[in-house]
């Protein structure tokens, strides 16, 4: 038996102890990480009793939506001289978006289905202005009437009606009316089924259309992925298998163990399509490490530069700049109205859109859409969804009011929807996943470093301090 008191024994003991610590660290690395990952996979399932389901079913997080509206400063010059519109941004007008408790929640063979109603409440203390602020903006009904009445009422008759009632191209409306709706005399005169019009009408009391998502029980990599929206497995707007795909999650969470190189896909009913985000940076939110993913320029790039977007071009009319220019999506096939979506202030869009109006000042940090995802659980702990609604202002034959020199996309409002995980839910994530994983990582690191140091120190002492020769005692 080797004695640790001798020189060789001390070396042997040091090496054995060092290697034992290193091996123990490796074992903790393998076994500990596997245990944590098994717990994460279990808790990430959208089934009764898991952390993911409790977070999903709860309504503790409120979302805030800021609206920045554009008022037309030189509306008389635009009307009389066809001058370039000068727009001034007003706001924000902030609303708390409370997602009411999910209803009709059912489970059926790895599929979770539900319905959720929406409700918005104005928050004066977080706003710059009131809902009664007056905005000079396009006459919404006058612009869309030729579109929704096409084939039913001749343009000449529409023009006569506009003249008889002295309908103007621009109108003054309150913020409340512009956003949430008002009864319009044009639509009422032509017996449109619902004469109320507004950029976000209707909203309160509406639903998400009904959603079905995967629970992840059969495949954890599918957890949260959308199976159906509005009872359909694909959207009916683009007449193309690729563009009609409902691809990804609702963006509130993703399958666990998110990597920086991944592309995160999510579906947005606001733009009637799936879209994606790519890794941008790392940040800490409420002491939680998060990967920040940003919707990149190519997501809404021109088809020439990003061929995957070719099928979002629905018409070959010369005006449809979305077919040839970057940064704008024509969602009229989805909404039935001449609405085009972009990022705020035409961020990432072709310069031509910004030249058609004055007042656009795109800024990446202020106008980007991003998702901040906790990489272990896949939960989105913070996000900002930013979109701009633009109305197509175009000439129509035989309508004097719309005797315009050119087509333009007219910015109406941009929204900034944000949410951040609350302290209670952040603590749950830290306590159940991040802290145990950090302890395991710290322990394995310390053991392996300590083991290596003991090995190196033993070898150093053996070579530097030769010690005394062993002596045989006299009898």
GROMACS .gro file of C-alpha atoms in nm:
model
  475
    1UNK     CA    1   0.000   0.000   0.000
    2UNK     CA    2   0.138   0.340  -0.101
    3UNK     CA    3   0.195   0.583   0.185
    4UNK     CA    4   0.105   0.947   0.118
    5UNK     CA    5   0.393   1.051   0.343
    6UNK     CA    6   0.661   0.948   0.094
    7UNK     CA    7   0.753   1.156  -0.209
    8UNK     CA    8   0.612   0.904  -0.456
    9UNK     CA    9   0.311   0.854  -0.234
   10UNK     CA   10   0.235   1.223  -0.223
   11UNK     CA   11   0.251   1.238  -0.601
   12UNK     CA   12   0.023   0.938  -0.636
   13UNK     CA   13  -0.227   1.076  -0.382
   14UNK     CA   14  -0.226   1.414  -0.554
   15UNK     CA   15  -0.283   1.264  -0.897
   16UNK     CA   16  -0.556   1.031  -0.774
   17UNK     CA   17  -0.734   1.313  -0.588
   18UNK     CA   18  -0.706   1.550  -0.885
   19UNK     CA   19  -0.833   1.300  -1.139
   20UNK     CA   20  -1.114   1.202  -0.901
   21UNK     CA   21  -1.229   1.563  -0.880
   22UNK     CA   22  -1.209   1.607  -1.258
   23UNK     CA   23  -1.403   1.285  -1.318
   24UNK     CA   24  -1.661   1.388  -1.058
   25UNK     CA   25  -1.703   1.722  -1.236
   26UNK     CA   26  -1.749   1.545  -1.570
   27UNK     CA   27  -2.007   1.311  -1.414
   28UNK     CA   28  -2.196   1.609  -1.269
   29UNK     CA   29  -2.173   1.778  -1.609
   30UNK     CA   30  -2.330   1.479  -1.784
   31UNK     CA   31  -2.575   1.359  -1.520
   32UNK     CA   32  -2.668   1.700  -1.376
   33UNK     CA   33  -2.734   1.861  -1.713
   34UNK     CA   34  -2.940   1.559  -1.819
   35UNK     CA   35  -3.148   1.583  -1.502
   36UNK     CA   36  -3.211   1.955  -1.556
   37UNK     CA   37  -3.297   1.900  -1.923
   38UNK     CA   38  -3.537   1.620  -1.829
   39UNK     CA   39  -3.707   1.855  -1.583
   40UNK     CA   40  -3.723   2.132  -1.846
   41UNK     CA   41  -3.874   1.897  -2.104
   42UNK     CA   42  -4.135   1.786  -1.854
   43UNK     CA   43  -4.220   2.138  -1.736
   44UNK     CA   44  -4.229   2.274  -2.094
   45UNK     CA   45  -4.522   2.051  -2.192
   46UNK     CA   46  -4.855   2.229  -2.231
   47UNK     CA   47  -5.048   1.990  -2.007
   48UNK     CA   48  -5.215   2.032  -1.671
   49UNK     CA   49  -4.972   2.072  -1.382
   50UNK     CA   50  -4.664   2.196  -1.568
   51UNK     CA   51  -4.500   2.534  -1.531
   52UNK     CA   52  -4.551   2.608  -1.902
   53UNK     CA   53  -4.924   2.535  -1.884
   54UNK     CA   54  -4.969   2.741  -1.566
   55UNK     CA   55  -4.789   3.031  -1.735
   56UNK     CA   56  -4.994   2.983  -2.053
   57UNK     CA   57  -5.335   2.959  -1.889
   58UNK     CA   58  -5.275   3.251  -1.650
   59UNK     CA   59  -5.364   3.612  -1.721
   60UNK     CA   60  -5.121   3.785  -1.484
   61UNK     CA   61  -4.924   3.963  -1.758
   62UNK     CA   62  -5.076   4.271  -1.917
   63UNK     CA   63  -4.966   4.392  -2.258
   64UNK     CA   64  -4.935   4.758  -2.342
   65UNK     CA   65  -5.007   4.896  -2.685
   66UNK     CA   66  -4.890   5.243  -2.781
   67UNK     CA   67  -5.041   5.410  -3.086
   68UNK     CA   68  -4.854   5.686  -3.267
   69UNK     CA   69  -5.089   5.856  -3.513
   70UNK     CA   70  -4.994   6.078  -3.806
   71UNK     CA   71  -5.173   6.410  -3.854
   72UNK     CA   72  -5.151   6.588  -4.191
   73UNK     CA   73  -5.009   6.939  -4.144
   74UNK     CA   74  -5.050   7.066  -4.502
   75UNK     CA   75  -5.380   6.902  -4.597
   76UNK     CA   76  -5.501   7.208  -4.792
   77UNK     CA   77  -5.191   7.212  -5.013
   78UNK     CA   78  -5.223   6.838  -5.069
   79UNK     CA   79  -5.590   6.878  -5.166
   80UNK     CA   80  -5.559   7.189  -5.383
   81UNK     CA   81  -5.207   7.164  -5.520
   82UNK     CA   82  -5.130   6.792  -5.486
   83UNK     CA   83  -4.833   6.882  -5.268
   84UNK     CA   84  -4.633   6.612  -5.091
   85UNK     CA   85  -4.809   6.534  -4.761
   86UNK     CA   86  -4.626   6.652  -4.449
   87UNK     CA   87  -4.701   6.424  -4.153
   88UNK     CA   88  -4.646   6.494  -3.784
   89UNK     CA   89  -4.640   6.209  -3.536
   90UNK     CA   90  -4.865   6.241  -3.229
   91UNK     CA   91  -4.873   6.021  -2.921
   92UNK     CA   92  -4.818   5.777  -2.778
   93UNK     CA   93  -5.176   5.693  -2.687
   94UNK     CA   94  -5.133   5.396  -2.456
   95UNK     CA   95  -5.378   5.115  -2.389
   96UNK     CA   96  -5.357   4.822  -2.155
   97UNK     CA   97  -5.437   4.511  -2.356
   98UNK     CA   98  -5.589   4.262  -2.117
   99UNK     CA   99  -5.622   3.917  -2.264
  100UNK     CA  100  -5.927   3.777  -2.093
  101UNK     CA  101  -5.919   3.421  -1.958
  102UNK     CA  102  -5.893   3.157  -2.226
  103UNK     CA  103  -6.221   2.980  -2.294
  104UNK     CA  104  -6.323   2.654  -2.463
  105UNK     CA  105  -5.993   2.497  -2.354
  106UNK     CA  106  -5.985   2.136  -2.476
  107UNK     CA  107  -5.722   1.862  -2.512
  108UNK     CA  108  -5.735   1.611  -2.795
  109UNK     CA  109  -5.442   1.380  -2.873
  110UNK     CA  110  -5.146   1.617  -2.835
  111UNK     CA  111  -5.355   1.918  -2.946
  112UNK     CA  112  -5.461   2.202  -2.716
  113UNK     CA  113  -5.743   2.424  -2.847
  114UNK     CA  114  -5.882   2.745  -2.703
  115UNK     CA  115  -6.046   3.081  -2.769
  116UNK     CA  116  -5.942   3.413  -2.619
  117UNK     CA  117  -6.127   3.744  -2.608
  118UNK     CA  118  -5.960   4.085  -2.629
  119UNK     CA  119  -6.011   4.405  -2.434
  120UNK     CA  120  -5.832   4.742  -2.449
  121UNK     CA  121  -5.839   5.016  -2.183
  122UNK     CA  122  -5.695   5.366  -2.229
  123UNK     CA  123  -5.421   5.459  -1.976
  124UNK     CA  124  -5.401   5.843  -1.953
  125UNK     CA  125  -5.092   5.848  -1.728
  126UNK     CA  126  -4.890   5.658  -1.989
  127UNK     CA  127  -5.011   5.871  -2.280
  128UNK     CA  128  -4.919   6.205  -2.431
  129UNK     CA  129  -5.264   6.339  -2.503
  130UNK     CA  130  -5.618   6.209  -2.469
  131UNK     CA  131  -5.853   6.001  -2.682
  132UNK     CA  132  -6.033   6.326  -2.768
  133UNK     CA  133  -5.729   6.477  -2.944
  134UNK     CA  134  -5.820   6.583  -3.298
  135UNK     CA  135  -5.629   6.426  -3.588
  136UNK     CA  136  -5.635   6.550  -3.947
  137UNK     CA  137  -5.624   6.233  -4.150
  138UNK     CA  138  -5.744   6.071  -4.468
  139UNK     CA  139  -6.118   6.029  -4.506
  140UNK     CA  140  -6.114   5.652  -4.460
  141UNK     CA  141  -6.454   5.584  -4.619
  142UNK     CA  142  -6.383   5.807  -4.919
  143UNK     CA  143  -6.060   5.616  -4.991
  144UNK     CA  144  -6.204   5.266  -4.951
  145UNK     CA  145  -6.552   5.324  -5.099
  146UNK     CA  146  -6.444   5.269  -5.461
  147UNK     CA  147  -6.277   4.944  -5.352
  148UNK     CA  148  -6.560   4.791  -5.151
  149UNK     CA  149  -6.827   4.916  -5.397
  150UNK     CA  150  -6.639   4.801  -5.707
  151UNK     CA  151  -6.881   4.626  -5.943
  152UNK     CA  152  -7.183   4.740  -5.738
  153UNK     CA  153  -7.188   5.118  -5.776
  154UNK     CA  154  -7.041   5.304  -6.077
  155UNK     CA  155  -6.753   5.539  -5.999
  156UNK     CA  156  -6.941   5.828  -6.161
  157UNK     CA  157  -7.229   5.783  -5.915
  158UNK     CA  158  -6.983   5.775  -5.624
  159UNK     CA  159  -6.829   6.099  -5.751
  160UNK     CA  160  -7.171   6.268  -5.774
  161UNK     CA  161  -7.248   6.166  -5.417
  162UNK     CA  162  -6.913   6.300  -5.295
  163UNK     CA  163  -6.985   6.637  -5.459
  164UNK     CA  164  -7.343   6.656  -5.330
  165UNK     CA  165  -7.236   6.606  -4.969
  166UNK     CA  166  -6.912   6.806  -5.005
  167UNK     CA  167  -6.701   6.505  -4.908
  168UNK     CA  168  -6.336   6.602  -4.859
  169UNK     CA  169  -6.020   6.396  -4.899
  170UNK     CA  170  -5.914   6.477  -4.542
  171UNK     CA  171  -6.119   6.490  -4.226
  172UNK     CA  172  -6.081   6.573  -3.859
  173UNK     CA  173  -6.140   6.280  -3.623
  174UNK     CA  174  -6.065   6.211  -3.259
  175UNK     CA  175  -5.803   5.951  -3.173
  176UNK     CA  176  -6.082   5.733  -3.033
  177UNK     CA  177  -6.278   5.749  -3.360
  178UNK     CA  178  -5.977   5.686  -3.581
  179UNK     CA  179  -5.863   5.382  -3.383
  180UNK     CA  180  -6.184   5.221  -3.261
  181UNK     CA  181  -6.444   5.331  -3.511
  182UNK     CA  182  -6.722   5.577  -3.598
  183UNK     CA  183  -7.037   5.558  -3.808
  184UNK     CA  184  -6.967   5.703  -4.152
  185UNK     CA  185  -7.230   5.870  -4.368
  186UNK     CA  186  -7.071   5.749  -4.693
  187UNK     CA  187  -7.097   5.383  -4.594
  188UNK     CA  188  -7.441   5.442  -4.449
  189UNK     CA  189  -7.565   5.604  -4.772
  190UNK     CA  190  -7.451   5.309  -4.983
  191UNK     CA  191  -7.611   5.062  -4.739
  192UNK     CA  192  -7.290   4.890  -4.641
  193UNK     CA  193  -7.385   4.619  -4.390
  194UNK     CA  194  -7.181   4.778  -4.112
  195UNK     CA  195  -7.131   5.155  -4.164
  196UNK     CA  196  -6.883   5.180  -3.876
  197UNK     CA  197  -6.521   5.222  -3.977
  198UNK     CA  198  -6.194   5.253  -3.782
  199UNK     CA  199  -5.838   5.132  -3.818
  200UNK     CA  200  -5.883   4.871  -3.541
  201UNK     CA  201  -6.259   4.829  -3.553
  202UNK     CA  202  -6.385   4.598  -3.414
  203UNK     CA  203  -6.159   4.503  -3.122
  204UNK     CA  204  -6.313   4.484  -2.776
  205UNK     CA  205  -6.504   4.160  -2.742
  206UNK     CA  206  -6.341   4.002  -3.047
  207UNK     CA  207  -6.141   3.678  -3.031
  208UNK     CA  208  -5.815   3.547  -3.167
  209UNK     CA  209  -6.017   3.342  -3.413
  210UNK     CA  210  -5.968   3.021  -3.219
  211UNK     CA  211  -5.630   2.853  -3.194
  212UNK     CA  212  -5.505   2.495  -3.174
  213UNK     CA  213  -5.144   2.427  -3.071
  214UNK     CA  214  -4.931   2.121  -3.000
  215UNK     CA  215  -4.882   2.024  -2.636
  216UNK     CA  216  -4.538   1.870  -2.705
  217UNK     CA  217  -4.631   1.533  -2.553
  218UNK     CA  218  -4.535   1.341  -2.868
  219UNK     CA  219  -4.245   1.566  -2.967
  220UNK     CA  220  -4.106   1.838  -2.738
  221UNK     CA  221  -3.972   2.018  -3.046
  222UNK     CA  222  -4.332   2.088  -3.150
  223UNK     CA  223  -4.452   2.233  -2.820
  224UNK     CA  224  -4.647   2.554  -2.876
  225UNK     CA  225  -4.641   2.515  -3.254
  226UNK     CA  226  -4.969   2.619  -3.417
  227UNK     CA  227  -5.176   2.339  -3.564
  228UNK     CA  228  -5.483   2.543  -3.660
  229UNK     CA  229  -5.590   2.906  -3.665
  230UNK     CA  230  -5.956   2.993  -3.720
  231UNK     CA  231  -6.018   2.622  -3.777
  232UNK     CA  232  -5.773   2.611  -4.068
  233UNK     CA  233  -5.429   2.450  -4.095
  234UNK     CA  234  -5.323   2.714  -4.348
  235UNK     CA  235  -5.436   3.064  -4.443
  236UNK     CA  236  -5.645   3.114  -4.760
  237UNK     CA  237  -5.500   3.449  -4.869
  238UNK     CA  238  -5.192   3.394  -5.082
  239UNK     CA  239  -5.286   3.097  -5.303
  240UNK     CA  240  -4.945   2.941  -5.252
  241UNK     CA  241  -4.846   2.643  -5.040
  242UNK     CA  242  -4.541   2.815  -4.894
  243UNK     CA  243  -4.691   3.157  -4.816
  244UNK     CA  244  -5.015   3.004  -4.687
  245UNK     CA  245  -4.830   2.801  -4.422
  246UNK     CA  246  -4.909   2.866  -4.057
  247UNK     CA  247  -4.554   2.817  -3.944
  248UNK     CA  248  -4.423   2.851  -3.590
  249UNK     CA  249  -4.574   2.948  -3.255
  250UNK     CA  250  -4.779   3.242  -3.127
  251UNK     CA  251  -4.444   3.402  -3.027
  252UNK     CA  252  -4.521   3.382  -2.653
  253UNK     CA  253  -4.296   3.075  -2.628
  254UNK     CA  254  -4.086   2.840  -2.837
  255UNK     CA  255  -3.960   2.483  -2.790
  256UNK     CA  256  -3.694   2.467  -2.515
  257UNK     CA  257  -3.316   2.489  -2.560
  258UNK     CA  258  -3.312   2.775  -2.808
  259UNK     CA  259  -2.978   2.826  -2.984
  260UNK     CA  260  -2.834   3.147  -3.124
  261UNK     CA  261  -2.808   3.006  -3.475
  262UNK     CA  262  -3.178   2.921  -3.488
  263UNK     CA  263  -3.440   3.108  -3.687
  264UNK     CA  264  -3.756   3.151  -3.482
  265UNK     CA  265  -4.082   3.133  -3.675
  266UNK     CA  266  -4.413   3.268  -3.550
  267UNK     CA  267  -4.755   3.346  -3.694
  268UNK     CA  268  -4.908   3.695  -3.680
  269UNK     CA  269  -5.277   3.740  -3.757
  270UNK     CA  270  -5.210   4.116  -3.789
  271UNK     CA  271  -5.025   4.058  -4.114
  272UNK     CA  272  -5.201   3.733  -4.207
  273UNK     CA  273  -4.880   3.536  -4.246
  274UNK     CA  274  -4.596   3.363  -4.069
  275UNK     CA  275  -4.275   3.557  -4.021
  276UNK     CA  276  -3.937   3.496  -3.860
  277UNK     CA  277  -3.675   3.647  -3.632
  278UNK     CA  278  -3.298   3.596  -3.608
  279UNK     CA  279  -3.054   3.629  -3.319
  280UNK     CA  280  -2.930   3.980  -3.254
  281UNK     CA  281  -2.784   4.006  -2.904
  282UNK     CA  282  -2.791   3.879  -2.546
  283UNK     CA  283  -2.942   4.072  -2.257
  284UNK     CA  284  -3.060   4.029  -1.899
  285UNK     CA  285  -3.421   4.097  -1.801
  286UNK     CA  286  -3.520   4.068  -1.434
  287UNK     CA  287  -3.192   3.881  -1.378
  288UNK     CA  288  -3.281   3.629  -1.648
  289UNK     CA  289  -3.045   3.578  -1.940
  290UNK     CA  290  -3.230   3.619  -2.270
  291UNK     CA  291  -3.148   3.585  -2.638
  292UNK     CA  292  -3.291   3.881  -2.829
  293UNK     CA  293  -3.424   3.786  -3.174
  294UNK     CA  294  -3.511   4.058  -3.427
  295UNK     CA  295  -3.733   4.047  -3.736
  296UNK     CA  296  -3.465   4.106  -4.004
  297UNK     CA  297  -3.472   4.311  -4.319
  298UNK     CA  298  -3.516   4.007  -4.543
  299UNK     CA  299  -3.848   3.913  -4.378
  300UNK     CA  300  -4.019   4.184  -4.585
  301UNK     CA  301  -3.761   4.222  -4.858
  302UNK     CA  302  -3.842   4.252  -5.226
  303UNK     CA  303  -3.889   3.923  -5.406
  304UNK     CA  304  -3.588   3.993  -5.629
  305UNK     CA  305  -3.364   3.998  -5.324
  306UNK     CA  306  -3.544   3.734  -5.118
  307UNK     CA  307  -3.725   3.489  -5.351
  308UNK     CA  308  -3.924   3.330  -5.065
  309UNK     CA  309  -4.138   3.644  -5.061
  310UNK     CA  310  -4.250   3.612  -5.422
  311UNK     CA  311  -4.590   3.464  -5.333
  312UNK     CA  312  -4.693   3.762  -5.118
  313UNK     CA  313  -4.716   3.966  -5.439
  314UNK     CA  314  -5.081   3.925  -5.536
  315UNK     CA  315  -5.106   4.148  -5.841
  316UNK     CA  316  -4.893   4.255  -6.131
  317UNK     CA  317  -5.027   4.609  -6.141
  318UNK     CA  318  -4.746   4.858  -6.184
  319UNK     CA  319  -4.833   5.031  -5.857
  320UNK     CA  320  -4.794   4.731  -5.635
  321UNK     CA  321  -4.451   4.830  -5.517
  322UNK     CA  322  -4.451   4.535  -5.284
  323UNK     CA  323  -4.378   4.328  -5.592
  324UNK     CA  324  -4.074   4.533  -5.684
  325UNK     CA  325  -3.979   4.738  -5.377
  326UNK     CA  326  -3.876   4.636  -5.028
  327UNK     CA  327  -4.031   4.677  -4.686
  328UNK     CA  328  -4.407   4.670  -4.745
  329UNK     CA  329  -4.665   4.390  -4.738
  330UNK     CA  330  -4.997   4.417  -4.919
  331UNK     CA  331  -5.254   4.259  -4.686
  332UNK     CA  332  -5.560   4.360  -4.889
  333UNK     CA  333  -5.622   3.992  -4.978
  334UNK     CA  334  -5.666   3.931  -4.605
  335UNK     CA  335  -5.847   4.247  -4.494
  336UNK     CA  336  -6.044   4.322  -4.812
  337UNK     CA  337  -5.925   4.684  -4.791
  338UNK     CA  338  -5.629   4.869  -4.951
  339UNK     CA  339  -5.411   4.826  -4.642
  340UNK     CA  340  -5.033   4.783  -4.655
  341UNK     CA  341  -4.821   4.694  -4.354
  342UNK     CA  342  -4.463   4.799  -4.289
  343UNK     CA  343  -4.233   4.860  -3.998
  344UNK     CA  344  -4.272   5.207  -3.840
  345UNK     CA  345  -4.151   5.502  -4.047
  346UNK     CA  346  -4.084   5.254  -4.331
  347UNK     CA  347  -3.783   5.099  -4.155
  348UNK     CA  348  -3.601   4.865  -4.398
  349UNK     CA  349  -3.831   4.991  -4.678
  350UNK     CA  350  -3.737   5.133  -5.014
  351UNK     CA  351  -3.654   5.505  -5.016
  352UNK     CA  352  -3.939   5.571  -5.258
  353UNK     CA  353  -4.199   5.516  -4.986
  354UNK     CA  354  -4.033   5.777  -4.764
  355UNK     CA  355  -4.001   6.025  -5.052
  356UNK     CA  356  -4.377   6.015  -5.114
  357UNK     CA  357  -4.444   6.174  -4.772
  358UNK     CA  358  -4.249   6.403  -4.541
  359UNK     CA  359  -4.199   6.317  -4.176
  360UNK     CA  360  -4.061   5.962  -4.187
  361UNK     CA  361  -3.755   5.911  -3.966
  362UNK     CA  362  -3.678   5.538  -3.930
  363UNK     CA  363  -3.466   5.434  -3.634
  364UNK     CA  364  -3.362   5.070  -3.584
  365UNK     CA  365  -3.369   5.066  -3.203
  366UNK     CA  366  -3.701   5.247  -3.180
  367UNK     CA  367  -3.884   5.077  -3.466
  368UNK     CA  368  -3.756   4.718  -3.479
  369UNK     CA  369  -3.967   4.418  -3.375
  370UNK     CA  370  -3.789   4.190  -3.129
  371UNK     CA  371  -3.846   3.887  -2.904
  372UNK     CA  372  -3.637   3.826  -2.592
  373UNK     CA  373  -3.638   3.452  -2.527
  374UNK     CA  374  -3.509   3.266  -2.219
  375UNK     CA  375  -3.307   2.997  -2.404
  376UNK     CA  376  -3.352   2.701  -2.166
  377UNK     CA  377  -3.730   2.710  -2.131
  378UNK     CA  378  -3.802   2.882  -2.465
  379UNK     CA  379  -4.036   3.130  -2.293
  380UNK     CA  380  -4.054   3.481  -2.439
  381UNK     CA  381  -3.993   3.703  -2.136
  382UNK     CA  382  -4.010   4.036  -2.319
  383UNK     CA  383  -4.105   4.156  -2.664
  384UNK     CA  384  -4.194   4.459  -2.874
  385UNK     CA  385  -4.414   4.419  -3.181
  386UNK     CA  386  -4.404   4.726  -3.403
  387UNK     CA  387  -4.614   4.770  -3.716
  388UNK     CA  388  -4.727   5.060  -3.930
  389UNK     CA  389  -5.063   5.072  -4.108
  390UNK     CA  390  -5.053   5.242  -4.445
  391UNK     CA  391  -5.355   5.314  -4.666
  392UNK     CA  392  -5.319   5.308  -5.040
  393UNK     CA  393  -5.425   5.645  -5.182
  394UNK     CA  394  -5.482   5.591  -5.552
  395UNK     CA  395  -5.655   5.759  -5.849
  396UNK     CA  396  -5.992   5.621  -5.962
  397UNK     CA  397  -6.143   5.693  -6.302
  398UNK     CA  398  -6.448   5.925  -6.292
  399UNK     CA  399  -6.404   6.018  -5.922
  400UNK     CA  400  -6.305   6.384  -5.905
  401UNK     CA  401  -6.210   6.372  -5.537
  402UNK     CA  402  -5.953   6.105  -5.614
  403UNK     CA  403  -5.811   6.277  -5.920
  404UNK     CA  404  -5.456   6.230  -5.796
  405UNK     CA  405  -5.128   6.258  -5.979
  406UNK     CA  406  -4.984   5.934  -5.838
  407UNK     CA  407  -5.036   5.639  -5.608
  408UNK     CA  408  -4.885   5.666  -5.265
  409UNK     CA  409  -4.887   5.464  -4.946
  410UNK     CA  410  -5.021   5.695  -4.679
  411UNK     CA  411  -4.898   5.624  -4.323
  412UNK     CA  412  -5.191   5.634  -4.078
  413UNK     CA  413  -5.063   5.501  -3.745
  414UNK     CA  414  -4.793   5.280  -3.604
  415UNK     CA  415  -4.827   5.064  -3.297
  416UNK     CA  416  -4.583   4.943  -3.037
  417UNK     CA  417  -4.713   4.642  -2.844
  418UNK     CA  418  -4.488   4.549  -2.552
  419UNK     CA  419  -4.484   4.312  -2.258
  420UNK     CA  420  -4.230   4.200  -1.999
  421UNK     CA  421  -4.252   3.905  -1.765
  422UNK     CA  422  -4.361   4.000  -1.412
  423UNK     CA  423  -4.147   3.945  -1.102
  424UNK     CA  424  -4.343   3.642  -0.984
  425UNK     CA  425  -4.313   3.451  -1.310
  426UNK     CA  426  -3.948   3.552  -1.344
  427UNK     CA  427  -3.880   3.407  -0.999
  428UNK     CA  428  -4.048   3.080  -1.103
  429UNK     CA  429  -3.819   3.048  -1.405
  430UNK     CA  430  -3.512   3.128  -1.197
  431UNK     CA  431  -3.604   2.894  -0.911
  432UNK     CA  432  -3.704   2.597  -1.124
  433UNK     CA  433  -3.447   2.610  -1.405
  434UNK     CA  434  -3.186   2.882  -1.408
  435UNK     CA  435  -3.067   2.856  -1.046
  436UNK     CA  436  -3.031   2.472  -1.047
  437UNK     CA  437  -2.854   2.488  -1.383
  438UNK     CA  438  -2.623   2.763  -1.256
  439UNK     CA  439  -2.541   2.565  -0.941
  440UNK     CA  440  -2.460   2.255  -1.143
  441UNK     CA  441  -2.248   2.455  -1.388
  442UNK     CA  442  -2.063   2.629  -1.103
  443UNK     CA  443  -2.005   2.302  -0.915
  444UNK     CA  444  -1.872   2.115  -1.218
  445UNK     CA  445  -1.648   2.409  -1.306
  446UNK     CA  446  -1.504   2.434  -0.953
  447UNK     CA  447  -1.445   2.057  -0.924
  448UNK     CA  448  -1.271   2.030  -1.259
  449UNK     CA  449  -1.058   2.341  -1.201
  450UNK     CA  450  -0.968   2.224  -0.850
  451UNK     CA  451  -0.880   1.878  -0.980
  452UNK     CA  452  -0.655   2.019  -1.252
  453UNK     CA  453  -0.485   2.251  -1.002
  454UNK     CA  454  -0.416   1.959  -0.761
  455UNK     CA  455  -0.270   1.753  -1.047
  456UNK     CA  456  -0.048   2.040  -1.160
  457UNK     CA  457   0.055   2.124  -0.803
  458UNK     CA  458   0.144   1.759  -0.731
  459UNK     CA  459   0.360   1.739  -1.044
  460UNK     CA  460   0.523   2.073  -0.962
  461UNK     CA  461   0.609   1.969  -0.605
  462UNK     CA  462   0.740   1.632  -0.724
  463UNK     CA  463   0.980   1.797  -0.968
  464UNK     CA  464   1.087   2.099  -0.762
  465UNK     CA  465   1.113   1.942  -0.418
  466UNK     CA  466   1.297   1.610  -0.452
  467UNK     CA  467   1.282   1.547  -0.072
  468UNK     CA  468   1.523   1.320   0.131
  469UNK     CA  469   1.637   0.973   0.044
  470UNK     CA  470   1.463   0.701   0.234
  471UNK     CA  471   1.685   0.577   0.526
  472UNK     CA  472   1.684   0.229   0.680
  473UNK     CA  473   1.668   0.251   1.063
  474UNK     CA  474   1.952   0.088   1.265
  475UNK     CA  475   1.863  -0.205   1.491
   0.00000   0.00000   0.00000
